Each structure stands twice: as structure tokens, then as C-alpha cells.
Amino acid sequence: MRIIDVREITQPIASPIRNAYIDFSKMTTSLVAVVTDVVRDGRRVVGYGFNSNGRYGQGGLIHERFRDRILEAPPESLLDENADNLDPHKIWAAMMTNEKPGGHGERSVAVGTLDMAVWDAVAKIAGKPLFRLLAERKGREANPKVFVYAAGGYYYPGKDDAALRAEMRGYLDRGYTVVKMKIGGAPIAEDRRRIEAVLAEIGSDAQLAVDANGRFDLETGIAYAKMLRDYPLFWYEEAGDPLDHALQAALSEFYPGPMATGENLFSHQDARNLLRYGGMRPDRDWLQFDCALSYGLVEYLRTLDVLAQFGWSPSRCIPHGGHQMSLNIAAGLGLGGNESYPDLFQPYGGFPDSVRVEGGHIVMPDLPGIGFEGKSDLIKVMRQLAE
Ligand SMILES: [Mg+2]
């Protein structure tokens, strides 16, 4: 059993939207394939992965360093104890050979993307859905029912309150019970008006979360906290710079409701610093680390260990990114749910074709691997890369 090839192609996932910090008009993603010599059900096992939106494709790093380290490692050194499957932890260690600690920049995205493909292959070789494999290995019961919320409410040219309300109404019509909109890309009075428009639209049918994408300095973050606490929000997300833990801690004195952050922290060490210094409250706040941006599931398991050390339940995690990898982790390891972008970042994000959102939840189908084969537009693009 061995990995015979690792392929990567950088694809556009451009969209004319913007948040408070960036626009997505030139956004790209890396699509990767880990090709094995294993055959299951008459077909060669290929694991697939892609990087989560918001960070760019990683072709440079993958082709210069990480691909070769996997292919040059002795094949038997990448297998698990019984030599009947690949070992994601050993493959991870091979990829990170000769990488210094710290500085978790773009490299965590490249490794996270390849790690997704490795886990897809491992679950396919085992012949089961990844979420069931993860639950089994952890000695717990899988729960295929996963909470999902609709992330949208971006700024884009010509979008008025009526269009924003219609967008949110559309998410409710599709079964979501929590919707999210961007703030911080407009003056505070305008954002207040947008928030009130959405709250008037959704009434008691759903709850609203808001996301500042790390835009605010302390003064602005506090001004928004004072404005936002007038409303019953689901959460106030990423107010300040992702690494400014003192700012996050200070805000908790002005905002008694739930806050969320973590999508731009890319390692278990960074997660630990957030819990040490960010003033996050385990009884109400939410953690949004996205494994596809932060060295993959091998590293995410370490992050979950850090959470346990600090008294946090995995159920306080609702990852960023809207991909099926995090859905599997949620269903297998008991996370609180997953983000979802109903109309964006296609064909990568979203659910298998048979899945519907009902009452704010989806039910994971029993597909081998991560489940990409159940999403026809996505698997078509994937197979063009490697099959
Ligand atoms: Mg966000």
C-alpha cells in the first residue's frame, strides 16, 4: 500500500463580494489529490482536498516542498501499525520535516489542504464515512445530525437593505435558523440600520450573528459592542485583529452576549494563546478554528486537546469554512456545528446533493470518505485532476 502521486491545481473561486477587510474578486483555491495504489469497489482510491475560502491557493508551497516530502518518504513509513491503512499523523510528520516551529502563515494552509485529502483516502480505504471512522477511533457515538448556519450578508456594489432582507429570507426558506451578516465595512450608523432591517425581516423565525472580520481597533470595537448589545444577537464575531488577544479580552467587559473568533488562528499553539489571554468565556463564546487553514485534522486534534485542558467542550466549536471536512469532524467528534455559505464558493463548499437543511440542521449521508462523491458538481472537478 502506498501513495503513488500527489497532484495540485490552483482554481479561481472568485466572487464580487467583500467583507470589512478583503474582496473576493481574485480569490483562488488549491484542489489536491492524493493518489494511492489501493483499489476499492473496482476503483482506485484517490483522496481529495481543497483549501478553505479566504486564503489563496497554495500551489507554490505544495509543489516546492510538501508534495515531494510525501512522495520521497519510504512508503512503509507512512502506514499505520497494522500496515492496512495510511497513517495521517505519520504523513503529517513527513510533510513537516525540516520546518521550524512558529510563524504559522501560508504553510498551514498547504498542509491542511493535503491533510484533508489524506483523511479522505484513509476513510475510503477503511470503507466508511470519515465521521464514523473518527467517532470509532475516539470511542464515542457519531451523531450524523449537525447544526449549520447560513453565512452571507456581504457587501457588494448596489446592494441595499431590501436585497439584504431578501437574501436572509431566502436562507430561512431553505431551512436555516441562524443567519450571519458582515459588519464593519460601512459607518456604524449604516450597519445599525442594516442590522435592524435584517432583524425586522427574520423576526422570531431565526437568530442573527454579525462578523467584523477583524476590522476594528479597540475604540471602534467597543463602540460596536455598545451598539450591538441592544440586540439579541447569536454572536459578535472577530471584532479585532485575530492576534490581538488583549483587545478580545477587553471587549468582553463591554459585551455580555456571545462572541466568536478563531478562523484566522492556524495552530494549536495560537488556539492556546487565545484561550490563555483572550478572555473567551467557555459558557457562551464560540471558537471557529478551520482545520483546512490550520494544518488539517491532525493538528485540529491537538487543538481539541488544548481546549480540554482549558475546560472547553468541543461543542463550543463551530468552524469557519463551510466544507464537508468540518461537517465530518462535527458529526464524528461532537463539535457544535459548522458554517455554511448557501450561494458562495461553489462547487467546493456546501453539502452532498441529497442533503437538505431542516430546522437548522443537516443529516450526514453514509458515503465513504469525506463524502465528495455525493456532490456531483464537485466530484466532477476533482476527478478531472486525478482519475
Ligand atoms: Mg468570519
Coordinates of C-alpha atoms and ligand atoms in Angstrom, one line a residue:
M1 CA 0.0 0.0 0.0
R2 CA 1.4 3.4 -1.0
I3 CA 0.8 6.9 -2.2
I4 CA 1.8 7.0 -5.9
D5 CA 1.1 10.6 -6.7
V6 CA 0.1 13.9 -5.2
R7 CA -1.5 16.4 -7.6
E8 CA -2.4 20.1 -7.1
I9 CA -4.1 22.7 -9.3
T10 CA -5.0 26.2 -8.3
Q11 CA -8.5 27.2 -9.3
P12 CA -10.4 30.5 -9.1
I13 CA -13.3 30.8 -6.7
A14 CA -13.8 34.5 -7.4
S15 CA -16.9 36.4 -6.3
P16 CA -17.8 40.1 -6.5
I17 CA -18.4 40.3 -2.7
R18 CA -16.4 42.0 0.1
N19 CA -16.3 41.9 3.9
A20 CA -14.8 44.6 6.1
Y21 CA -11.3 43.6 5.1
I22 CA -11.0 42.0 1.7
D23 CA -12.8 41.5 -1.5
F24 CA -13.1 38.1 -3.1
S25 CA -12.7 39.1 -6.8
K26 CA -9.4 37.4 -7.2
M27 CA -9.8 34.5 -4.7
T28 CA -8.3 31.1 -5.6
T29 CA -8.2 27.7 -4.0
S30 CA -5.9 24.7 -4.3
L31 CA -7.5 21.4 -5.3
V32 CA -5.4 18.4 -4.4
A33 CA -5.5 14.7 -5.0
V34 CA -3.6 12.0 -3.1
V35 CA -3.5 9.0 -5.4
T36 CA -3.0 5.6 -3.9
D37 CA -2.4 2.1 -5.3
V38 CA -5.4 0.8 -3.3
V39 CA -8.5 -0.4 -5.2
R40 CA -11.9 -0.4 -3.5
D41 CA -15.1 -1.4 -5.3
G42 CA -13.2 -1.7 -8.6
R43 CA -11.9 1.9 -8.4
R44 CA -8.5 3.3 -7.4
V45 CA -8.7 5.1 -4.1
V46 CA -8.0 8.8 -4.5
G47 CA -8.3 11.2 -1.6
Y48 CA -9.3 14.8 -2.4
G49 CA -8.9 18.1 -0.6
F50 CA -9.1 21.8 -1.1
N51 CA -8.2 24.9 0.9
S52 CA -10.9 26.8 2.7
N53 CA -12.0 30.2 1.3
G54 CA -10.4 33.4 2.5
R55 CA -6.8 32.2 1.9
Y56 CA -5.4 31.8 -1.5
G57 CA -4.3 28.6 -3.4
Q58 CA -1.1 27.0 -2.2
G59 CA 0.4 25.6 -5.4
G60 CA 3.8 27.2 -4.7
L61 CA 4.4 25.6 -1.3
I62 CA 2.8 22.3 -2.2
H63 CA 5.0 21.8 -5.4
E64 CA 8.2 23.2 -3.8
R65 CA 8.1 21.3 -0.5
F66 CA 5.2 19.3 0.7
R67 CA 4.4 17.1 -2.2
D68 CA 7.9 15.8 -2.5
R69 CA 8.2 15.1 1.2
I70 CA 5.3 12.7 1.0
L71 CA 6.4 11.0 -2.2
E72 CA 10.1 10.7 -1.1
A73 CA 9.3 9.1 2.3
P74 CA 9.6 5.3 2.4
P75 CA 6.1 4.1 1.7
E76 CA 6.0 1.8 4.7
S77 CA 6.9 4.7 7.0
L78 CA 3.5 6.3 6.2
L79 CA 1.4 3.3 7.2
D80 CA -0.4 2.6 10.4
E81 CA 0.5 -0.1 13.0
N82 CA -1.2 -2.9 11.1
A83 CA 0.1 -1.7 7.7
D84 CA -3.5 -1.9 6.5
N85 CA -4.1 1.9 6.0
L86 CA -2.3 5.2 5.7
D87 CA -1.4 7.0 8.9
P88 CA -2.4 10.7 8.7
H89 CA -0.2 11.5 11.7
K90 CA 2.9 10.0 10.1
I91 CA 2.2 11.7 6.8
W92 CA 1.8 15.0 8.6
A93 CA 5.2 14.5 10.3
A94 CA 6.8 13.7 7.0
M95 CA 5.3 16.9 5.5
M96 CA 6.6 19.0 8.4
T97 CA 10.2 17.6 8.2
N98 CA 12.7 20.5 8.4
E99 CA 10.0 23.1 9.2
K100 CA 10.8 25.4 12.1
P101 CA 8.2 26.0 14.8
G102 CA 6.1 29.2 14.9
G103 CA 5.2 31.5 12.1
H104 CA 2.0 29.7 11.1
G105 CA 1.4 31.5 7.8
E106 CA 0.6 30.1 4.4
R107 CA 2.3 26.8 5.1
S108 CA -0.5 25.8 7.5
V109 CA -3.0 26.1 4.6
A110 CA -0.9 24.0 2.3
V111 CA -0.5 21.2 4.9
G112 CA -4.2 21.5 5.9
T113 CA -5.3 21.0 2.3
L114 CA -3.1 17.9 1.8
D115 CA -4.2 16.6 5.2
M116 CA -7.9 16.8 4.1
A117 CA -7.0 14.6 1.1
V118 CA -5.2 12.1 3.2
W119 CA -8.1 11.7 5.6
D120 CA -10.5 11.2 2.6
A121 CA -8.2 8.4 1.3
V122 CA -7.9 6.8 4.8
A123 CA -11.7 6.7 5.3
K124 CA -12.2 5.4 1.7
I125 CA -9.6 2.6 2.3
A126 CA -11.5 1.8 5.6
G127 CA -14.7 1.8 3.5
K128 CA -16.6 4.1 5.8
P129 CA -17.7 7.8 6.2
L130 CA -14.9 9.8 7.8
F131 CA -17.2 10.9 10.6
R132 CA -17.9 7.3 11.6
L133 CA -14.2 6.5 11.5
L134 CA -13.4 9.5 13.7
A135 CA -16.1 8.6 16.2
E136 CA -14.9 5.0 16.3
R137 CA -11.3 5.9 16.9
K138 CA -12.3 8.3 19.7
G139 CA -14.5 5.6 21.2
R140 CA -17.7 7.7 21.0
E141 CA -21.0 7.6 19.2
A142 CA -21.2 9.5 15.9
N143 CA -24.1 12.0 15.6
P144 CA -24.9 12.5 11.9
K145 CA -27.2 15.4 12.7
V146 CA -25.1 18.7 12.5
F147 CA -26.2 22.3 13.2
V148 CA -25.4 24.6 10.3
Y149 CA -25.9 28.3 9.9
A150 CA -26.0 30.5 6.7
A151 CA -23.2 32.9 6.3
G152 CA -23.8 35.7 3.9
G153 CA -24.8 39.4 4.2
Y154 CA -21.7 40.5 2.4
Y155 CA -21.3 44.0 1.0
Y156 CA -21.4 44.2 -2.8
P157 CA -22.0 47.1 -5.2
G158 CA -25.6 48.3 -5.4
K159 CA -26.8 46.0 -2.5
D160 CA -29.5 47.9 -0.5
D161 CA -31.4 46.8 2.6
A162 CA -34.2 45.3 0.6
A163 CA -31.7 43.0 -1.2
L164 CA -30.1 42.1 2.2
R165 CA -33.5 41.3 3.6
A166 CA -34.4 39.1 0.6
E167 CA -31.1 37.3 0.9
M168 CA -31.8 36.5 4.6
R169 CA -35.4 35.5 3.9
G170 CA -34.0 33.1 1.3
Y171 CA -31.8 31.3 3.9
L172 CA -34.9 30.9 6.2
D173 CA -36.8 29.5 3.3
R174 CA -34.0 26.9 2.8
G175 CA -34.3 25.7 6.4
Y176 CA -31.7 27.7 8.3
T177 CA -32.4 29.1 11.8
V178 CA -29.3 31.2 12.2
V179 CA -28.0 33.7 9.6
K180 CA -24.9 35.8 9.6
M181 CA -24.1 39.2 8.0
K182 CA -21.0 41.3 7.7
I183 CA -20.4 44.5 9.6
G184 CA -17.6 47.0 9.8
G185 CA -17.5 47.7 6.1
A186 CA -19.8 50.7 6.5
P187 CA -20.2 53.5 9.0
I188 CA -21.6 52.3 12.4
A189 CA -25.0 54.1 11.8
E190 CA -25.4 52.4 8.5
D191 CA -24.5 49.0 10.0
R192 CA -27.1 49.6 12.7
R193 CA -29.7 50.3 10.1
R194 CA -28.7 47.1 8.2
I195 CA -28.9 45.0 11.3
E196 CA -32.3 46.4 12.2
A197 CA -33.5 45.7 8.7
V198 CA -32.5 42.1 9.0
L199 CA -33.9 41.6 12.5
A200 CA -37.2 43.0 11.2
E201 CA -37.1 40.5 8.4
I202 CA -36.3 37.4 10.3
G203 CA -38.4 38.2 13.4
S204 CA -38.6 35.2 15.7
D205 CA -38.0 32.7 12.8
A206 CA -34.2 32.9 13.2
Q207 CA -31.3 34.5 15.0
L208 CA -28.7 36.8 13.6
A209 CA -24.9 36.7 14.0
V210 CA -22.6 39.6 12.9
D211 CA -19.0 39.4 11.7
A212 CA -16.5 42.3 11.6
N213 CA -13.7 40.2 10.0
G214 CA -11.0 41.6 12.4
R215 CA -11.5 45.2 11.2
F216 CA -11.9 47.1 14.4
D217 CA -9.4 48.8 16.7
L218 CA -10.2 48.8 20.4
E219 CA -12.2 52.0 20.4
T220 CA -14.3 51.0 17.4
G221 CA -14.8 47.5 18.7
I222 CA -16.1 48.9 22.0
A223 CA -18.4 51.4 20.1
Y224 CA -19.8 48.5 18.2
A225 CA -20.2 46.4 21.3
K226 CA -22.2 49.1 22.9
M227 CA -24.4 49.3 19.8
L228 CA -24.7 45.6 19.3
R229 CA -25.7 44.8 22.9
D230 CA -29.0 46.4 22.2
Y231 CA -29.9 43.4 20.1
P232 CA -30.4 39.7 20.9
L233 CA -27.6 38.5 18.6
F234 CA -26.4 34.9 18.2
W235 CA -22.8 36.2 18.3
Y236 CA -20.4 39.1 17.7
E237 CA -17.6 37.7 15.5
E238 CA -13.9 38.6 15.1
A239 CA -14.1 42.2 16.2
G240 CA -10.4 43.0 16.2
D241 CA -7.2 41.7 14.8
P242 CA -7.1 37.9 15.3
L243 CA -3.8 38.1 17.2
D244 CA -4.8 41.0 19.5
H245 CA -5.9 38.9 22.5
A246 CA -5.9 41.9 24.8
L247 CA -8.5 43.6 22.6
Q248 CA -10.7 40.5 22.6
A249 CA -10.4 40.3 26.4
A250 CA -11.3 44.0 26.9
L251 CA -14.4 43.6 24.7
S252 CA -15.8 41.0 27.0
E253 CA -16.2 43.8 29.6
F254 CA -18.5 45.7 27.2
Y255 CA -20.3 42.9 25.5
P256 CA -22.1 40.3 27.8
G257 CA -23.5 38.3 24.9
P258 CA -21.7 35.5 23.0
M259 CA -18.7 36.4 20.9
A260 CA -16.9 34.2 18.4
T261 CA -13.4 34.2 16.9
G262 CA -10.5 31.9 15.8
E263 CA -10.8 31.5 12.0
N264 CA -7.5 33.2 11.5
L265 CA -5.5 31.3 14.1
F266 CA -3.7 28.5 12.4
S267 CA -2.2 26.2 15.0
H268 CA -2.9 24.6 18.4
Q269 CA -0.3 27.0 19.9
D270 CA -2.2 30.0 18.6
A271 CA -5.5 28.5 19.9
R272 CA -3.9 28.0 23.3
N273 CA -2.8 31.7 23.4
L274 CA -6.4 32.8 22.6
L275 CA -7.7 30.7 25.5
R276 CA -4.9 31.9 27.8
Y277 CA -5.1 35.6 27.0
G278 CA -8.3 36.4 25.0
G279 CA -10.8 36.4 27.9
M280 CA -13.0 34.0 26.0
R281 CA -15.9 32.5 28.1
P282 CA -16.4 28.8 27.8
D283 CA -20.1 29.1 28.9
R284 CA -21.1 31.3 25.9
D285 CA -18.4 32.0 23.4
W286 CA -17.6 30.2 20.2
L287 CA -14.4 29.0 18.6
Q288 CA -14.1 29.0 14.8
F289 CA -10.7 27.4 14.0
D290 CA -10.8 25.9 10.5
C291 CA -8.8 22.7 10.1
A292 CA -8.4 23.3 6.3
L293 CA -6.5 26.5 7.0
S294 CA -4.6 25.3 10.1
Y295 CA -2.5 22.2 9.3
G296 CA -5.5 19.9 9.0
L297 CA -7.3 17.4 11.2
V298 CA -4.0 16.0 12.7
E299 CA -3.4 19.5 14.1
Y300 CA -7.1 20.1 14.9
L301 CA -7.0 17.0 17.2
R302 CA -4.2 18.7 19.1
T303 CA -6.3 21.9 19.3
L304 CA -9.2 19.9 20.8
D305 CA -6.7 18.6 23.4
V306 CA -5.8 22.2 24.3
L307 CA -9.5 23.0 24.6
A308 CA -10.0 20.2 27.0
Q309 CA -7.0 21.4 29.1
F310 CA -8.7 24.8 29.4
G311 CA -12.1 23.4 30.3
W312 CA -13.7 23.9 26.9
S313 CA -16.1 21.5 25.3
P314 CA -15.8 20.6 21.6
S315 CA -19.4 21.7 21.4
R316 CA -18.3 25.3 21.6
C317 CA -16.5 24.9 18.2
I318 CA -18.4 25.9 15.1
P319 CA -15.6 26.0 12.4
H320 CA -15.2 28.6 9.7
G321 CA -15.2 27.5 6.0
G322 CA -18.4 25.7 5.1
H323 CA -16.7 22.5 3.8
Q324 CA -17.6 18.8 4.3
M325 CA -14.4 18.1 6.2
S326 CA -15.6 20.1 9.2
L327 CA -19.0 18.6 8.9
N328 CA -17.4 15.2 9.4
I329 CA -15.4 16.4 12.4
A330 CA -18.6 17.9 13.9
A331 CA -20.6 14.7 13.4
G332 CA -17.7 12.4 14.5
L333 CA -16.2 14.4 17.4
G334 CA -19.1 16.4 18.7
L335 CA -18.5 19.9 17.6
G336 CA -21.3 22.5 17.9
G337 CA -21.9 22.7 14.2
N338 CA -20.5 24.2 11.0
E339 CA -20.6 27.3 8.9
S340 CA -22.3 27.2 5.5
Y341 CA -22.3 29.6 2.5
P342 CA -25.5 28.7 0.7
D343 CA -24.7 30.6 -2.5
L344 CA -20.9 31.1 -2.5
F345 CA -17.6 29.4 -3.2
Q346 CA -19.1 26.7 -5.4
P347 CA -18.5 23.9 -6.3
Y348 CA -16.3 23.4 -3.2
G349 CA -18.5 24.4 -0.3
G350 CA -21.8 23.0 0.7
F351 CA -23.4 19.6 1.1
P352 CA -23.9 16.4 -0.9
D353 CA -26.7 16.7 -3.4
S354 CA -29.1 14.6 -1.3
V355 CA -28.7 16.8 1.8
R356 CA -31.4 19.3 2.9
V357 CA -31.3 21.8 5.8
E358 CA -34.2 21.3 8.1
G359 CA -34.7 23.2 11.3
G360 CA -31.1 24.5 11.1
H361 CA -29.6 21.0 10.9
I362 CA -28.4 18.6 8.2
V363 CA -28.0 14.8 8.4
M364 CA -24.8 13.4 7.1
P365 CA -25.3 10.7 4.4
D366 CA -23.3 7.5 4.7
L367 CA -20.8 8.0 1.9
P368 CA -17.3 6.5 2.2
G369 CA -14.6 9.2 2.8
I370 CA -15.5 12.8 3.3
G371 CA -18.5 12.5 1.0
F372 CA -17.3 14.4 -2.0
E373 CA -18.6 11.7 -4.3
G374 CA -22.1 12.7 -3.2
K375 CA -21.7 16.2 -4.6
S376 CA -21.9 15.9 -8.4
D377 CA -20.5 19.3 -9.4
L378 CA -17.6 18.9 -7.1
I379 CA -16.6 15.4 -7.8
K380 CA -16.6 16.1 -11.5
V381 CA -13.9 18.8 -11.0
M382 CA -12.0 16.6 -8.6
R383 CA -11.9 13.6 -11.0
Q384 CA -10.6 15.8 -13.8
L385 CA -7.5 16.3 -11.7
A386 CA -6.7 12.6 -10.9
E387 CA -9.0 10.0 -12.4
Ligands
MG1 MG -15.7 35.3 9.9

